[in-house]
Amino acid sequence: TIGHSSPALFDKLSEFLVRRSHEFNSQGMANTVWAYATLLHFSPALFDKIAEVSLHRLDEFNSQGLSNTVWAYATLGHYLPALFDKIAEVSLHIIHEFNSQDIANTVWAYATSGHTSPTLFNKIAEVSFRRIDEFSPQELANIAWAYAKIGHSSPALFDKIAEASLCRVHDFNSRNIANTVWAFASVGHYSPALFDKIAEVTWPCLHQYNSQELANTVWAYAVSNFPSNVEFCHDQCVADSIISSFEKFDRWSLFQIHQWNLWCSESLDNSILPSDLSNRCLESFSLEDGSPSKLQRSVAHVLTKMRISFEEEARLGTGYSVDMLLTINGEKIPIEVDGPSHYLGESKTQNGSTRLKHRQIGVLDGLEIVTVPYWEWDEVAAKDKRNNGFKYRIAYLRSLLKKQYIGDGAIN
C-alpha cells in the first residue's frame, strides 16, 4: 500500500506464489491480485493460477474479496469469462454485504472487461437504489458510466443517480462530471434538471477539462439536445476550449467533436468552429469504414430479389454512413439494419448514439431513416425458413417502405 513498485521483486515473487498458490486463503488470493493490479504489474501466469485455484473456492470470499478480485483482473485486462461468471453468481447471494465502493468497483470491472451479467446488474441496481445516499460522487459517476458502457438499461437507477447528484454537483470533479453526462447521454436517459445544474457548474471551468473530458461533455449535451443548454453550441467559450485542445483529441474524440459541431449546425445553421477544424473533424468522421454485418447482408439480399436499387454503406453529407441508401421513384431512402449494439442490453430501447445519428441525419441530411430492428427481421426470417422462401421478409420490407414513404402502388 505504500505504492513502491519493484518489478524485479514482483516477477520473482510471482514465481514463488504460483508454486504456493494452493496454500492461499481467500483473503490472500484477493490481496495478491489487488496488489499487482494497484501497481499495474502484469503477471499472467500468477493470475491464471490464482483464477484456477479461486474458481472452486469463491464461496469463501467476502464482499470486498470478490470486488477486489474482479477489479484486479479488469484493471490489468486479464479477462477470464469463467471467473467473471462465477464471481457474479457468488456475489448475487451476498450483494447486500457489499459497501458502496465494492459495488462501484464491481460494476466498473464488468463494464471495463465487456462482460455482461444482466442478473447481477439488475440486483445491484435494486440494492443501489435503496442505498444511493451512501455513494460518493466518484462512485455515483462510476456506476452510471458502467451501466452505460455495458449497455444495461436501468431507468429507475439513473433517476436516483440524477436525484443524488443534483445536490452534490459541486463535489464532482471534471472526470466525474464528464463520465456522468456521457453515461446519461449514452443510455438516452434524459434529466434536464441535472444537465442544467452541471452546465451551470461546468461553464466557468470548461477550459480546465482534459481533451477526453471535454469531448465526452460536449458530445453528451449534443445527444441530449436540451433547449436550456444551447450555450454548449452557441457560446464561443466552448469553441475556444475545443480549439485549444484540438491537437490532443484522439480519433474517437474527433468523432464526438464532429457530432457536437453538427449540433451547432442543427441549432445555428452553421458551425462555430473554424472551417479548417470543421473539415478535419468531418474527414476523420468520414474515414470510418463500415463493414456489412450478416444481418445487413440478409436484408440486402432480399432487397435485391425485390429489384430495388441501393448503395451499401452510403456516405451522406453529414459524414454519417447508412447501411443502405435505396432509390425508389427517384427518392432516396436510407435504411439502417440495427443489431443488438444499437439497443440497451436486452431491451428494445435505442441507445443515445443511435438516436443522435437518426436525429442529425433527419435534420441535416433531410432524410428519415427506415429502421429494421434485428428482432423483427429474425422473426420474419424464421417464418421464411420454415416455408423455404422469402414471402414474409419481402412483405415486411414492403410494409416498412410503404408506411414510411410510398403509396400502395409504388412497390409491386
XYZ file of C-alpha atoms in Angstrom:
412
model
C 0.000 0.000 0.000
C 2.999 2.348 0.031
C 2.888 2.421 -3.759
C 6.548 1.495 -4.295
C 6.949 -0.630 -7.411
C 9.820 -3.083 -7.760
C 9.273 -5.044 -11.000
C 12.129 -7.478 -10.455
C 10.892 -8.290 -6.958
C 7.307 -8.781 -8.137
C 8.462 -11.013 -11.011
C 10.433 -13.193 -8.615
C 7.569 -13.196 -6.130
C 5.208 -14.344 -8.881
C 7.271 -17.457 -9.500
C 7.138 -18.306 -5.803
C 3.426 -17.590 -5.475
C 2.490 -19.724 -8.489
C 4.074 -22.728 -6.753
C 2.391 -21.995 -3.408
C -0.990 -20.640 -4.572
C -2.864 -23.700 -3.274
C -1.872 -22.629 0.252
C -3.584 -19.224 -0.011
C -6.768 -18.433 1.828
C -9.407 -16.258 0.181
C -8.016 -13.028 1.599
C -4.515 -13.921 0.475
C -5.657 -14.511 -3.095
C -7.713 -11.305 -3.249
C -4.960 -9.197 -1.688
C -2.331 -10.589 -4.045
C -4.156 -9.799 -7.282
C -5.227 -6.418 -5.845
C -1.584 -5.542 -5.082
C -0.371 -6.498 -8.547
C -3.197 -4.548 -10.188
C -2.664 -1.488 -7.991
C 0.954 -1.332 -9.147
C -0.079 -2.252 -12.720
C 2.326 -5.167 -12.644
C 1.099 -7.850 -15.015
C 1.833 -11.481 -14.232
C -0.289 -13.710 -16.490
C 0.975 -16.983 -15.029
C 0.163 -15.895 -11.483
C -3.268 -14.541 -12.406
C -4.106 -17.718 -14.323
C -3.060 -19.857 -11.360
C -4.994 -17.815 -8.799
C -8.066 -17.934 -11.045
C -7.728 -21.708 -11.316
C -7.483 -22.107 -7.532
C -10.075 -19.499 -6.577
C -12.692 -20.611 -9.075
C -13.663 -23.510 -6.819
C -13.347 -21.530 -3.585
C -15.141 -18.257 -4.308
C -17.773 -19.116 -1.708
C -15.023 -18.450 0.868
C -14.567 -14.834 -0.312
C -16.237 -11.916 1.432
C -17.740 -8.986 -0.465
C -14.506 -6.980 -0.527
C -12.528 -10.009 -1.681
C -14.892 -10.635 -4.585
C -14.900 -6.983 -5.581
C -11.116 -6.591 -5.314
C -10.554 -9.743 -7.332
C -12.753 -8.843 -10.278
C -11.421 -5.259 -10.150
C -7.833 -6.513 -10.326
C -8.434 -8.769 -13.319
C -10.257 -5.947 -15.147
C -7.593 -3.367 -14.305
C -4.829 -5.475 -15.829
C -7.001 -6.585 -18.748
C -6.688 -10.250 -17.774
C -10.146 -11.348 -18.834
C -11.283 -14.833 -17.837
C -15.012 -15.292 -18.597
C -15.429 -18.336 -16.341
C -14.046 -16.418 -13.361
C -16.269 -13.408 -14.040
C -19.326 -15.663 -14.362
C -18.573 -17.410 -11.082
C -17.906 -14.146 -9.212
C -21.245 -12.808 -10.466
C -23.013 -15.965 -9.317
C -21.475 -15.850 -5.823
C -21.912 -12.083 -5.463
C -25.651 -12.333 -6.021
C -26.066 -14.198 -2.740
C -24.213 -11.628 -0.608
C -24.776 -8.423 -2.561
C -26.397 -6.816 0.492
C -22.972 -7.090 2.210
C -21.215 -5.016 -0.476
C -20.430 -1.458 0.560
C -20.638 1.434 -1.902
C -17.028 1.063 -3.046
C -17.423 -2.701 -3.553
C -20.481 -2.077 -5.719
C -18.873 0.676 -7.786
C -15.667 -1.313 -8.322
C -17.593 -4.441 -9.301
C -19.771 -2.854 -11.989
C -16.744 -0.904 -13.235
C -14.815 -4.159 -13.629
C -17.572 -5.914 -15.571
C -18.103 -2.907 -17.832
C -14.383 -2.408 -18.439
C -13.997 -6.060 -19.404
C -17.158 -6.002 -21.512
C -18.572 -8.930 -19.559
C -22.358 -8.793 -19.406
C -24.158 -10.115 -16.360
C -27.763 -8.868 -16.535
C -28.884 -10.644 -13.374
C -26.040 -9.178 -11.310
C -26.555 -5.676 -12.736
C -30.283 -5.850 -12.056
C -29.650 -6.880 -8.465
C -27.010 -4.197 -7.949
C -29.388 -1.587 -9.377
C -32.033 -2.696 -6.885
C -29.624 -2.503 -3.942
C -28.033 0.776 -5.056
C -31.428 2.412 -5.496
C -32.180 1.908 -1.802
C -28.713 2.997 -0.631
C -27.912 5.797 -3.067
C -27.013 8.280 -0.318
C -24.048 6.092 0.682
C -22.231 6.655 -2.616
C -19.516 9.255 -3.128
C -19.562 11.471 -6.245
C -16.925 9.284 -7.870
C -18.892 6.128 -7.089
C -22.103 7.637 -8.493
C -20.274 8.604 -11.682
C -18.567 5.208 -11.979
C -21.827 3.324 -11.572
C -23.565 5.445 -14.207
C -20.559 5.002 -16.515
C -20.509 1.230 -16.020
C -24.211 0.747 -16.771
C -23.881 2.905 -19.885
C -20.658 1.236 -21.039
C -22.120 -2.257 -20.784
C -25.432 -1.027 -22.242
C -27.591 -2.131 -19.322
C -30.887 -0.277 -19.088
C -31.926 0.763 -15.583
C -34.140 3.878 -15.731
C -35.046 3.800 -12.032
C -31.381 3.699 -11.005
C -30.492 6.574 -13.342
C -33.360 8.632 -11.938
C -31.992 8.007 -8.459
C -28.417 8.846 -9.506
C -29.672 12.100 -11.036
C -31.526 12.955 -7.839
C -28.495 12.199 -5.648
C -26.081 14.023 -7.958
C -28.183 17.143 -8.320
C -27.478 18.433 -4.831
C -23.802 17.369 -4.902
C -22.647 18.554 -8.300
C -20.206 20.992 -6.726
C -18.392 17.989 -5.210
C -17.877 16.354 -8.616
C -14.515 16.784 -10.306
C -14.180 17.173 -14.075
C -13.847 13.437 -14.666
C -16.914 12.662 -12.559
C -18.944 15.249 -14.467
C -17.784 14.073 -17.892
C -18.472 10.414 -17.049
C -21.901 11.235 -15.645
C -23.210 13.268 -18.578
C -21.645 10.798 -21.037
C -23.414 7.923 -19.291
C -26.812 9.618 -19.242
C -26.494 10.561 -22.914
C -25.249 7.105 -23.930
C -28.274 5.341 -22.478
C -30.604 8.076 -23.684
C -31.769 8.840 -20.159
C -32.701 12.495 -20.118
C -32.505 14.532 -16.933
C -32.892 18.226 -17.808
C -32.514 19.409 -14.207
C -29.218 17.545 -13.757
C -27.847 18.703 -17.097
C -28.854 22.298 -16.348
C -27.091 22.162 -12.991
C -23.982 20.558 -14.442
C -23.890 23.175 -17.204
C -24.005 25.900 -14.566
C -21.085 24.347 -12.666
C -19.104 23.363 -15.752
C -19.332 26.655 -17.602
C -16.674 28.630 -15.672
C -14.080 25.826 -15.755
C -14.609 24.016 -19.060
C -11.191 25.206 -20.234
C -9.640 23.122 -17.432
C -11.043 19.835 -18.753
C -8.660 17.459 -20.475
C -9.350 16.522 -24.085
C -11.334 13.350 -23.352
C -13.433 15.017 -20.651
C -14.171 17.939 -22.955
C -15.161 15.703 -25.874
C -17.375 13.491 -23.688
C -19.094 16.503 -22.146
C -19.941 18.439 -25.298
C -20.981 15.198 -27.037
C -23.373 14.410 -24.183
C -25.032 17.797 -24.485
C -25.317 17.325 -28.260
C -27.082 13.998 -27.719
C -29.434 15.356 -25.075
C -30.238 18.491 -27.117
C -31.930 20.372 -24.284
C -33.046 23.880 -25.336
C -31.827 25.238 -21.992
C -28.293 24.039 -22.749
C -27.829 25.767 -26.093
C -24.827 27.665 -24.733
C -22.859 24.465 -25.373
C -23.204 25.131 -29.080
C -23.776 28.911 -29.111
C -21.023 30.280 -26.929
C -17.595 30.998 -28.330
C -16.031 29.977 -24.985
C -16.898 26.341 -25.723
C -15.441 26.610 -29.205
C -12.305 28.235 -27.791
C -11.862 25.362 -25.325
C -12.201 22.867 -28.171
C -9.822 24.810 -30.405
C -7.148 24.992 -27.701
C -7.382 21.215 -27.128
C -7.792 20.222 -30.762
C -4.366 18.678 -31.336
C -4.829 16.497 -28.235
C -8.041 14.824 -29.420
C -7.739 11.183 -30.439
C -9.777 9.852 -33.344
C -12.751 8.879 -31.218
C -12.806 12.316 -29.597
C -12.762 13.902 -33.052
C -15.861 11.842 -33.892
C -17.556 13.303 -30.825
C -16.447 16.848 -31.669
C -17.807 16.396 -35.196
C -21.199 15.352 -33.830
C -21.142 18.349 -31.473
C -20.272 20.516 -34.485
C -23.277 19.080 -36.333
C -25.406 20.020 -33.323
C -24.222 23.600 -33.788
C -25.441 23.371 -37.369
C -28.768 21.974 -36.166
C -29.228 24.915 -33.796
C -27.461 27.744 -35.623
C -27.478 26.614 -39.261
C -23.702 26.878 -39.205
C -20.610 25.734 -37.306
C -18.795 27.956 -34.831
C -15.510 26.083 -35.317
C -13.059 27.473 -37.901
C -13.648 25.844 -41.291
C -10.281 24.062 -41.319
C -11.013 22.337 -38.000
C -14.576 21.532 -39.062
C -13.200 19.910 -42.200
C -10.674 17.887 -40.212
C -13.453 16.594 -37.968
C -15.581 15.676 -40.986
C -12.653 13.976 -42.698
C -11.854 11.881 -39.621
C -15.527 11.006 -39.125
C -15.925 10.022 -42.784
C -12.878 7.757 -42.775
C -14.663 5.236 -40.564
C -15.209 2.195 -42.766
C -18.458 0.312 -42.390
C -18.433 -3.444 -42.733
C -21.788 -5.046 -43.614
C -22.981 -7.412 -40.909
C -24.535 -10.807 -41.627
C -27.893 -9.276 -40.719
C -27.353 -6.377 -43.131
C -26.342 -8.733 -45.951
C -29.504 -10.725 -45.355
C -31.666 -7.602 -45.798
C -29.664 -6.556 -48.862
C -30.231 -9.977 -50.414
C -33.992 -9.632 -50.096
C -33.958 -6.067 -51.461
C -32.072 -7.395 -54.497
C -34.767 -10.010 -55.007
C -37.320 -7.182 -54.884
C -35.334 -5.463 -57.687
C -34.817 -2.326 -55.637
C -31.606 -0.454 -56.391
C -29.474 0.601 -53.428
C -25.986 1.570 -52.350
C -24.446 -0.146 -49.333
C -22.518 1.832 -46.711
C -23.564 5.071 -48.396
C -21.862 8.210 -47.101
C -24.091 11.267 -46.539
C -23.253 14.957 -46.437
C -23.053 14.966 -42.644
C -20.355 12.301 -42.798
C -22.660 9.600 -41.458
C -22.786 6.279 -43.284
C -26.085 4.427 -43.652
C -26.318 0.691 -44.191
C -28.278 1.053 -47.418
C -29.455 4.031 -49.424
C -32.358 2.991 -51.617
C -33.543 4.766 -54.723
C -37.246 4.320 -55.455
C -39.046 6.521 -57.956
C -36.143 8.954 -57.731
C -36.425 9.270 -53.966
C -33.525 8.464 -51.613
C -34.499 6.256 -48.684
C -31.905 5.351 -46.022
C -32.224 2.007 -44.253
C -30.435 1.136 -41.035
C -30.350 -2.527 -40.047
C -29.961 -2.195 -36.285
C -28.457 -5.124 -34.449
C -28.215 -5.549 -30.651
C -25.394 -2.983 -30.315
C -27.866 -0.217 -31.194
C -30.054 -1.042 -28.183
C -29.650 -1.080 -24.426
C -28.907 -4.610 -23.300
C -31.813 -6.910 -23.997
C -34.291 -4.030 -24.278
C -35.825 -2.528 -27.401
C -34.693 0.975 -26.436
C -32.238 2.634 -28.807
C -29.054 3.922 -27.221
C -28.030 7.577 -27.319
C -25.585 7.236 -30.213
C -28.227 5.681 -32.439
C -30.801 8.320 -31.531
C -28.282 11.078 -32.253
C -27.450 9.620 -35.666
C -31.108 9.339 -36.669
C -31.869 12.867 -35.479
C -28.930 14.524 -37.211
C -29.489 12.709 -40.495
C -33.138 13.772 -40.350
C -32.398 17.420 -39.604
C -29.230 17.995 -41.633
C -29.403 15.466 -44.475
C -33.175 15.779 -44.741
C -33.663 12.005 -44.773
C -35.902 9.981 -42.479
C -34.285 6.667 -41.630
C -36.223 3.440 -42.019
C -35.099 1.120 -39.239
C -35.021 -2.672 -39.447
C -34.704 -3.874 -35.823
C -32.918 -7.202 -35.529
C -35.685 -8.961 -33.586
C -38.322 -8.112 -36.195
C -36.091 -9.334 -39.017
C -35.244 -12.526 -37.128
C -38.947 -13.221 -36.678
C -39.864 -12.939 -40.368
C -36.668 -14.749 -41.411
C -37.631 -17.673 -39.159
C -41.052 -17.868 -40.827
C -39.424 -17.902 -44.254
C -37.014 -20.619 -43.161
C -39.929 -22.836 -42.130
C -41.569 -22.213 -45.507
C -38.327 -22.278 -47.533
C -38.954 -18.916 -49.203
C -38.825 -15.111 -48.976
C -42.515 -14.284 -48.670
C -42.520 -12.910 -45.127
C -39.314 -10.873 -45.460
C -40.499 -9.292 -48.707
C -43.867 -8.468 -47.152
C -42.138 -6.989 -44.123
C -39.914 -4.681 -46.187
C -42.841 -3.651 -48.353
C -44.766 -2.751 -45.247
C -41.893 -0.654 -43.865
C -41.316 1.217 -47.102
C -44.987 1.878 -47.782
C -45.557 3.080 -44.244
C -42.651 5.471 -44.353
C -42.526 6.794 -47.873
C -44.513 5.274 -50.660
C -48.055 4.860 -51.904
C -49.578 1.408 -52.257
C -48.794 1.157 -55.945
C -45.119 2.090 -55.752
C -43.723 -1.314 -54.796
C -45.017 -4.323 -56.672
